[in-house]
Coordinates of C-alpha atoms and ligand atoms in Angstrom, one line a residue:
M1 CA 0.1 0.2 0.0
K2 CA 1.1 3.7 -0.6
P3 CA 2.5 5.4 2.3
V4 CA 0.3 7.9 3.7
K5 CA 1.6 11.6 3.0
I6 CA 1.6 14.5 5.6
G7 CA 1.4 17.8 4.5
L8 CA 3.2 19.8 7.9
L9 CA 2.5 23.3 8.5
G10 CA 5.2 24.7 10.9
L11 CA 8.7 23.2 11.2
G12 CA 9.5 25.2 14.6
T13 CA 9.7 23.2 18.4
V14 CA 6.8 20.7 17.6
G15 CA 7.0 20.6 13.9
G16 CA 10.6 19.7 14.2
G17 CA 10.1 17.2 16.8
T18 CA 7.5 15.8 14.7
V19 CA 9.3 14.8 12.1
N20 CA 12.2 13.6 14.2
V21 CA 9.8 11.1 15.7
L22 CA 8.2 10.2 12.4
K23 CA 11.7 9.1 11.3
R24 CA 13.3 7.4 14.0
N25 CA 10.3 5.7 15.0
A26 CA 8.9 5.1 11.1
E27 CA 9.1 1.1 11.4
E28 CA 7.3 0.8 14.9
I29 CA 4.6 3.5 13.7
S30 CA 3.7 2.0 10.4
R31 CA 3.4 -1.5 12.2
R32 CA 1.1 0.2 14.4
A33 CA -0.8 2.4 11.7
G34 CA -0.8 -0.4 9.2
R35 CA 0.7 1.9 6.5
A36 CA 4.1 3.8 6.2
I37 CA 3.7 7.8 7.1
E38 CA 5.8 10.1 5.5
V39 CA 5.9 14.1 5.5
S40 CA 5.9 14.8 2.0
H41 CA 5.5 18.9 2.1
A42 CA 5.9 21.1 4.9
S43 CA 6.1 25.0 5.3
A44 CA 7.8 27.6 7.5
R45 CA 8.1 31.2 7.6
D46 CA 12.0 31.2 7.2
L47 CA 13.3 28.4 4.6
G48 CA 16.8 29.6 5.8
K49 CA 16.4 29.1 9.5
A50 CA 18.8 26.1 11.1
R51 CA 15.9 23.4 12.1
I52 CA 15.9 20.6 14.8
C53 CA 14.8 18.1 12.1
D54 CA 16.4 16.8 8.8
T55 CA 14.3 18.4 6.1
T56 CA 15.9 16.2 3.4
G57 CA 13.3 15.0 1.0
I58 CA 10.3 17.2 1.9
I59 CA 9.0 19.8 -0.4
L60 CA 9.4 23.0 1.6
T61 CA 7.3 26.3 0.7
T62 CA 6.7 29.5 2.9
N63 CA 3.3 29.6 2.0
P64 CA 1.0 27.2 3.9
A65 CA -1.7 27.0 1.4
E66 CA 0.7 25.3 -1.0
V67 CA 0.6 22.6 0.8
V68 CA -2.8 22.3 1.8
D69 CA -3.8 22.1 -1.7
A70 CA -0.9 19.7 -2.6
P71 CA -3.2 17.0 -4.3
E72 CA -0.9 14.4 -3.0
V73 CA -1.2 15.5 0.6
D74 CA -3.5 13.1 2.6
V75 CA -3.6 14.6 6.2
V76 CA -2.5 18.3 7.0
V77 CA -0.6 18.7 10.3
E78 CA -1.2 22.4 11.8
L79 CA 1.6 23.4 13.9
I80 CA 2.1 26.9 13.3
G81 CA -0.1 28.4 16.1
G82 CA -2.2 31.6 16.6
V83 CA -6.1 31.6 15.5
T84 CA -5.7 33.9 11.9
L85 CA -3.9 31.8 9.6
A86 CA -4.1 28.4 11.4
H87 CA -7.6 28.9 11.2
E88 CA -7.6 29.8 7.7
M89 CA -5.7 26.5 6.8
V90 CA -7.5 24.3 8.8
M91 CA -11.1 25.1 7.1
K92 CA -9.0 25.0 3.8
A93 CA -7.8 21.6 4.7
I94 CA -11.2 20.8 5.7
H95 CA -13.1 22.0 2.7
N96 CA -10.5 20.0 0.5
G97 CA -11.5 17.1 2.2
K98 CA -8.5 16.1 4.3
H99 CA -8.1 15.1 7.6
V100 CA -6.6 17.4 10.2
V101 CA -4.1 17.1 13.2
T102 CA -3.5 20.3 15.3
A103 CA -1.3 21.0 18.7
N104 CA -3.1 24.2 18.7
K105 CA -5.4 24.7 21.8
A106 CA -6.4 28.5 21.3
L107 CA -7.6 27.5 17.9
I108 CA -9.6 24.8 19.1
A109 CA -10.8 26.6 22.3
K110 CA -12.0 29.7 20.3
H111 CA -13.1 28.1 16.9
G112 CA -13.8 24.2 17.6
N113 CA -17.2 24.3 17.4
E114 CA -17.3 25.9 14.0
I115 CA -14.5 23.5 12.9
F116 CA -15.9 20.2 14.2
A117 CA -19.3 21.4 12.7
A118 CA -17.2 21.8 8.9
A119 CA -15.4 18.3 9.6
Q120 CA -18.5 16.6 10.6
A121 CA -20.4 18.0 7.3
K122 CA -17.1 16.7 5.3
G123 CA -16.9 13.5 7.0
V124 CA -13.0 14.3 7.9
V125 CA -11.3 13.9 11.4
V126 CA -10.0 17.3 13.1
A127 CA -7.2 15.2 16.3
F128 CA -6.3 17.3 19.0
E129 CA -4.4 15.3 21.4
A130 CA -1.5 17.7 21.6
A131 CA -3.5 20.7 22.4
V132 CA -4.2 19.9 26.0
A133 CA -1.0 18.6 28.3
G134 CA 1.5 18.0 25.7
G135 CA 2.3 14.3 25.8
I136 CA -0.3 13.1 28.2
P137 CA -3.1 11.0 26.3
I138 CA -5.7 12.7 28.3
I139 CA -8.3 13.6 25.3
K140 CA -8.0 9.9 24.7
A141 CA -8.2 9.0 28.0
I142 CA -11.4 11.2 28.8
R143 CA -13.1 10.6 25.5
E144 CA -12.3 6.9 25.4
G145 CA -11.0 5.3 28.5
L146 CA -13.7 6.9 30.6
A147 CA -16.5 6.9 28.2
G148 CA -18.6 4.7 30.5
N149 CA -18.6 7.4 33.3
R150 CA -20.5 10.6 34.6
I151 CA -17.5 12.9 35.0
E152 CA -17.9 14.7 38.0
W153 CA -14.7 17.1 37.9
L154 CA -11.3 17.7 37.0
A155 CA -8.6 19.4 38.0
G156 CA -5.0 19.8 36.3
I157 CA -1.8 21.5 36.2
I158 CA -2.1 22.1 32.4
N159 CA 0.7 24.8 31.5
G160 CA 4.2 23.6 31.5
T161 CA 5.9 26.9 31.4
G162 CA 4.0 28.1 34.4
N163 CA 4.5 25.1 36.6
F164 CA 8.3 25.2 35.4
I165 CA 8.5 28.8 36.6
L166 CA 6.7 28.0 40.0
T167 CA 8.8 25.1 40.4
E168 CA 12.1 26.7 39.7
M169 CA 11.2 30.2 41.8
R170 CA 10.1 27.9 44.8
D171 CA 13.0 25.5 44.7
K172 CA 15.7 27.6 43.8
G173 CA 14.7 30.9 44.4
R174 CA 15.4 32.2 41.2
D175 CA 13.9 34.8 39.5
F176 CA 10.3 34.9 37.5
A177 CA 11.9 36.7 34.2
D178 CA 15.0 34.7 34.1
V179 CA 13.0 31.3 34.5
L180 CA 10.4 32.7 31.8
A181 CA 13.4 33.2 29.3
E182 CA 14.7 29.6 30.0
A183 CA 11.1 28.4 29.5
Q184 CA 11.2 30.2 26.0
A185 CA 14.9 28.9 25.0
L186 CA 13.5 25.4 25.7
G187 CA 10.3 25.9 23.4
Y188 CA 8.1 25.5 26.3
A189 CA 6.5 29.1 26.1
E190 CA 3.8 30.0 23.7
A191 CA 4.9 32.7 21.0
D192 CA 3.3 35.3 23.3
P193 CA 4.3 34.3 26.6
T194 CA 1.7 36.2 28.5
F195 CA -0.4 33.4 27.1
D196 CA 1.3 31.1 29.7
V197 CA 1.8 33.3 32.6
E198 CA -1.8 34.8 32.7
G199 CA -3.4 31.8 32.5
I200 CA -4.8 31.8 29.0
D201 CA -3.3 28.8 27.9
A202 CA -4.4 26.9 30.5
A203 CA -8.1 28.5 30.1
H204 CA -7.8 27.2 26.3
K205 CA -7.2 23.6 27.5
L206 CA -9.4 23.8 30.4
T207 CA -12.3 24.5 27.8
I208 CA -11.1 21.9 25.8
L209 CA -11.5 19.2 28.8
A210 CA -14.5 20.5 30.0
A211 CA -16.4 20.2 26.9
I212 CA -15.0 16.3 26.4
A213 CA -15.9 15.6 29.9
F214 CA -19.3 17.1 30.2
G215 CA -20.6 17.2 26.7
I216 CA -21.2 20.9 26.4
P217 CA -20.2 23.3 23.6
L218 CA -16.8 25.1 23.9
Q219 CA -17.2 28.1 25.7
F220 CA -13.9 29.9 26.3
E221 CA -14.8 33.0 26.7
K222 CA -17.1 32.0 29.6
A223 CA -13.8 30.6 31.5
Y224 CA -12.8 32.4 34.7
T225 CA -8.7 33.2 33.9
E226 CA -6.1 34.2 36.4
G227 CA -2.4 33.7 36.3
I228 CA 0.9 33.3 38.4
T229 CA 2.4 36.6 38.1
K230 CA 0.9 37.7 41.3
I231 CA 1.9 35.0 43.4
T232 CA 4.8 36.0 46.0
R233 CA 7.6 34.1 47.8
E234 CA 5.7 35.1 51.0
D235 CA 2.4 33.5 50.1
V236 CA 4.6 30.3 48.9
T237 CA 6.4 30.2 51.9
Y238 CA 3.2 30.9 54.5
A239 CA 1.0 28.2 52.6
E240 CA 4.0 25.8 53.0
E241 CA 3.7 26.5 56.8
L242 CA 0.0 25.5 56.8
G243 CA 0.9 22.4 54.9
Y244 CA -0.1 23.5 51.5
R245 CA 1.8 24.0 47.8
I246 CA 0.3 26.7 45.5
K247 CA 0.0 25.4 41.9
H248 CA -1.8 27.1 38.7
L249 CA -4.7 24.8 38.5
G250 CA -7.7 24.7 36.0
V251 CA -10.7 23.2 37.3
A252 CA -13.9 22.0 35.8
R253 CA -16.8 20.9 38.3
R254 CA -20.3 19.8 37.4
T255 CA -22.6 21.3 40.1
E256 CA -26.6 21.4 40.5
G257 CA -26.6 24.9 39.0
G258 CA -24.1 24.6 36.0
I259 CA -20.3 24.0 34.9
E260 CA -17.7 25.6 36.8
L261 CA -14.9 26.7 34.7
R262 CA -11.7 28.3 36.3
V263 CA -8.1 28.6 36.1
H264 CA -6.2 30.2 39.0
P265 CA -3.2 29.8 41.6
T266 CA -4.7 27.3 44.3
L267 CA -3.4 26.1 47.5
I268 CA -3.6 22.3 47.4
P269 CA -2.5 19.9 50.2
E270 CA 1.1 19.0 49.9
R271 CA 0.1 15.6 50.7
R272 CA -1.6 15.1 47.3
L273 CA 0.2 13.4 44.3
I274 CA -0.7 16.8 42.3
A275 CA 0.7 19.2 44.6
N276 CA 4.1 17.4 44.1
V277 CA 4.3 17.7 40.3
N278 CA 6.8 19.9 39.4
G279 CA 9.0 21.4 36.4
V280 CA 7.4 21.2 33.0
M281 CA 5.4 18.1 34.0
N282 CA 1.8 18.3 33.9
A283 CA -0.8 16.1 35.5
V284 CA -4.5 16.2 35.1
L285 CA -7.2 14.5 38.0
V286 CA -10.7 13.4 36.3
K287 CA -13.0 11.9 38.8
G288 CA -15.6 9.8 37.1
D289 CA -18.5 8.2 39.2
A290 CA -17.7 4.6 38.5
V291 CA -13.6 4.7 38.2
G292 CA -13.2 7.3 41.3
P293 CA -10.2 9.2 40.8
T294 CA -7.8 8.9 38.1
L295 CA -4.5 10.7 37.5
Y296 CA -2.8 11.2 34.3
Y297 CA 1.0 12.8 34.6
G298 CA 3.6 13.2 32.1
A299 CA 5.7 16.2 30.1
G300 CA 3.2 19.2 29.2
A301 CA 5.4 20.8 26.6
G302 CA 8.7 20.3 24.6
A303 CA 9.5 19.2 21.2
E304 CA 9.2 15.4 21.4
A305 CA 6.8 15.2 24.0
T306 CA 4.3 17.0 22.0
A307 CA 5.3 15.1 19.0
S308 CA 4.4 12.1 20.5
A309 CA 0.6 13.4 20.9
V310 CA 0.8 14.4 17.2
V311 CA 2.2 11.1 15.8
A312 CA -0.3 9.2 17.9
D313 CA -3.2 11.5 16.3
I314 CA -1.6 10.8 13.0
V315 CA -1.8 7.2 13.3
D316 CA -5.3 7.3 14.6
V317 CA -6.3 9.2 11.3
V318 CA -4.6 7.1 9.3
R319 CA -6.4 4.0 10.8
A320 CA -9.6 5.9 10.4
L321 CA -8.8 6.5 6.5
T322 CA -10.8 3.2 5.8
A323 CA -13.6 3.7 8.4
D324 CA -17.2 4.8 7.7
P325 CA -17.1 8.4 9.3
G326 CA -20.4 7.6 11.1
N327 CA -18.5 5.0 13.2
R328 CA -15.6 7.5 14.0
V329 CA -14.8 8.5 17.7
P330 CA -17.1 12.0 17.8
H331 CA -14.6 15.2 18.1
L332 CA -15.9 16.1 21.4
A333 CA -16.6 12.7 22.8
F334 CA -20.4 13.2 22.8
Q335 CA -22.4 12.8 19.7
P336 CA -22.8 16.6 17.7
D337 CA -26.4 16.3 18.5
Q338 CA -26.2 15.1 21.9
L339 CA -24.2 18.3 23.5
S340 CA -25.8 19.6 26.7
D341 CA -26.6 23.4 27.5
L342 CA -25.8 23.3 31.1
P343 CA -24.5 26.9 31.9
I344 CA -21.1 27.8 32.7
L345 CA -21.4 29.3 36.3
P346 CA -20.3 33.3 36.8
M347 CA -17.2 33.3 39.3
E348 CA -19.2 34.6 41.9
E349 CA -21.4 31.7 42.1
V350 CA -18.6 29.2 42.8
V351 CA -17.8 27.8 46.2
T352 CA -14.2 27.4 47.3
A353 CA -11.9 27.7 50.6
Y354 CA -9.5 30.4 50.6
Y355 CA -6.1 31.6 51.7
L356 CA -6.0 34.8 52.9
R357 CA -2.9 37.3 53.6
L358 CA -3.9 40.8 55.2
Q359 CA -1.2 43.4 55.9
V360 CA -3.0 44.9 59.3
E361 CA -2.0 47.1 62.2
D362 CA -0.2 45.6 65.0
R363 CA -3.0 46.7 67.6
P364 CA -5.5 45.4 70.2
G365 CA -9.2 44.9 68.6
V366 CA -8.1 44.3 65.0
L367 CA -8.4 40.8 64.4
A368 CA -11.9 41.2 66.3
D369 CA -13.0 43.7 63.7
I370 CA -12.0 41.1 60.8
T371 CA -13.8 38.1 62.6
R372 CA -16.6 39.9 63.0
I373 CA -17.0 40.8 59.2
F374 CA -16.4 36.9 58.4
G375 CA -19.3 35.9 61.2
E376 CA -21.4 38.4 59.6
A377 CA -20.7 36.9 56.1
G378 CA -21.1 33.4 57.3
I379 CA -17.2 32.7 56.6
S380 CA -16.0 30.1 59.0
I381 CA -12.3 30.6 59.6
E382 CA -10.2 27.5 59.8
A383 CA -6.7 28.8 60.8
V384 CA -4.8 32.0 61.4
L385 CA -1.2 32.6 61.3
Q386 CA 0.3 36.1 62.4
K387 CA 3.7 36.8 61.3
E388 CA 5.7 39.5 63.2
P389 CA 6.6 42.8 61.4
A390 CA 10.3 42.7 59.5
E391 CA 12.4 45.2 61.4
G392 CA 11.1 48.5 61.1
E393 CA 7.8 48.0 59.9
A394 CA 4.4 48.5 62.2
N395 CA 2.0 46.3 59.9
V396 CA 2.2 42.4 60.4
S397 CA 0.9 39.8 57.9
L398 CA -2.0 38.0 59.2
I399 CA -3.0 34.9 57.3
M400 CA -6.2 33.0 57.5
L401 CA -7.5 29.6 56.0
T402 CA -11.2 29.7 55.5
Q403 CA -13.9 27.2 54.9
R404 CA -15.9 26.8 51.8
V405 CA -17.8 29.8 50.8
K406 CA -19.5 31.5 47.7
E407 CA -16.8 33.8 46.0
R408 CA -19.8 36.4 46.1
S409 CA -19.8 36.2 49.8
M410 CA -16.1 36.3 50.2
N411 CA -15.8 39.4 47.7
Q412 CA -18.3 41.4 50.0
A413 CA -16.3 40.5 52.8
L414 CA -12.6 41.2 51.7
A415 CA -14.5 44.6 50.3
A416 CA -15.4 45.6 54.0
I417 CA -12.2 44.4 55.5
A418 CA -10.3 46.6 53.0
R419 CA -12.2 49.6 54.2
L420 CA -11.1 48.9 58.0
D421 CA -8.5 51.8 59.1
A422 CA -6.1 49.2 60.2
V423 CA -5.8 47.3 57.1
T424 CA -3.4 48.6 54.5
G425 CA -3.0 47.5 50.8
E426 CA -5.4 44.8 49.1
P427 CA -6.0 41.7 50.9
I428 CA -4.5 38.6 49.0
R429 CA -6.5 35.8 48.1
I430 CA -5.8 32.5 46.5
R431 CA -8.7 29.8 46.3
M432 CA -7.8 26.3 47.9
E433 CA -9.1 23.0 46.6
S434 CA -8.6 19.8 48.8
L435 CA -9.3 17.7 45.8
G436 CA -10.2 14.5 47.8
Ligands
LIG1 P1 7.1 27.7 17.0 O1 7.0 29.2 17.2 O2 8.4 26.9 17.6 O3 6.8 27.1 15.4 C1 6.0 27.8 14.9 C2 6.1 27.3 13.2 O4 5.2 28.0 12.1 C3 7.4 27.9 12.4 O5 8.0 26.9 11.9 C4 7.3 29.0 11.9 O6 8.0 29.4 10.9 C5 5.9 28.5 11.3 N1 4.9 29.7 11.0 C6 4.8 30.8 11.9 N2 4.1 31.7 10.9 C7 3.8 31.5 9.7 C8 3.6 32.2 8.8 N3 2.9 33.1 8.7 N4 3.8 31.5 7.7 C9 4.2 30.1 7.6 N5 4.6 29.9 8.7 C10 4.7 30.2 10.2 O7 5.9 27.1 17.7 P2 5.7 25.6 18.3 O8 6.3 24.5 17.5 O9 6.1 25.9 19.9 O10 3.9 25.3 18.4 C11 3.2 25.3 17.6 C12 1.5 24.9 17.9 O11 2.1 23.7 18.7 C13 1.3 26.0 18.8 O12 -0.1 26.0 18.6 C14 1.3 25.6 20.1 O13 0.3 26.1 21.0 C15 1.3 24.2 20.0 N6 2.0 23.5 21.2 C16 3.1 23.9 21.4 C17 3.7 23.2 22.5 C18 5.5 23.4 22.8 O14 5.7 22.7 23.7 N7 5.8 24.4 22.2 C19 3.3 21.9 23.4 C20 1.6 21.7 22.8 C21 1.3 22.7 21.8 P3 9.7 29.6 11.1 O15 10.5 28.3 12.0 O16 10.3 29.9 9.7 O17 9.9 31.0 12.0
LIG2 N1 3.0 26.8 26.5 C1 2.5 25.5 26.7 C2 2.8 25.3 28.1 C3 2.7 24.4 25.2 O1 3.9 25.7 28.5 O2 2.0 24.5 28.5 C4 2.1 23.0 25.8 O3 0.6 23.1 25.4

């Protein structure tokens, strides 16, 4: 049988890694796929640039449309990134009746509903395993492995760059900017690294996970998004004294009122496995009603780790080439006419526990005023830690852990506390999850 021909859009970190893995493991991959697979065409912006892969034998162009339109190309692999050119090329490939593999979470989170509808109409596959958690086969695990379950919640460390930064800052006391520059040099970061550190990339991924877990449309614009830029070393230290680690977590939870969809720094008990996931590694906890909690762990970014997921998708597509489109695994796990209209909850309706750090004057009555406000708002305090003022400073840090409460009540209480004369600066809050 003729080899399946791949048209690769992008020869950067993931594109280069994909060429290398396809070449190095060609024999094993074709034994699995039932056909040989070869990259016949590829595009990049600058054909003179040094590459991490050998492009001998590949027809190269700076125009991705030429790859998508090449009649020999059976499968288009989009590894450009962004939502403009990538969107145009993916739609063009679908229009041409070609299967697509992409690692582009921004594209799927923002335009996935349109893309999957077009793919469905054309009877082609759009595969996106590499879009979430790098090399971890989390899409396949939820979509296929957990298909018998009602998923209750999932929570994950789903940005490798952010976890790498938090780990290096905590373990080695390194500067934020320094570690971010290293993550960029290692190929972990997005083209615009604010997507990593402001939580946008994690929100893209969480949007995708929630869709396949709960059978809802992709709704990125409704995700609550908060990054890691405001986490201080002080908070990391105080959290540890209290037995917690701060991780940047994406949480999607089914509740009676709708779906929680939120990305933010989170205190997690240090005894949880996920609290000990460090560096560029990602981990996703998924709780199904039948299986209970399950945990998936692996590299969340990087050339070959991501290529592992891209190549797995290529193999799946090659296996599907001969299958009746009606019998394929649905793109978003649930049959397209079976999506649910469960609402995404506004953040004010979400219930969590909190870590709070307040800067207060060290005088009698202050703690009583604060606890009175919490009492009136129905907020129970779980622990209080007072840190003596640094030499020459008048204020003390008051650290409090609260029990679970609606975000709206906490907003109101913190606004009242911030108005107290004895409280200086904005109260710091980090949400907590027991993940039990
Ligand atoms: P890179 O920036 O390393 O690669 C992008 C590639 O696209 C480059 O080869 C670039 O060409 C090419 N390209 C960009 N713009 C154009 C254009 N206008 N015309 C033609 N070619 C263009 O990105 P990554 O490989 O890191 O990421 C690719 C995708 O994979 C993104 O969607 C990203 O979110 C996703 N991803 C990345 C991971 C990672 O660890 N890096 C992990 C998981 C997903 P040139 O090389 O000449 O500049
Ligand atoms: N920039 C992303 C990350 C790449 O660091 O997780 C993997 O999706």
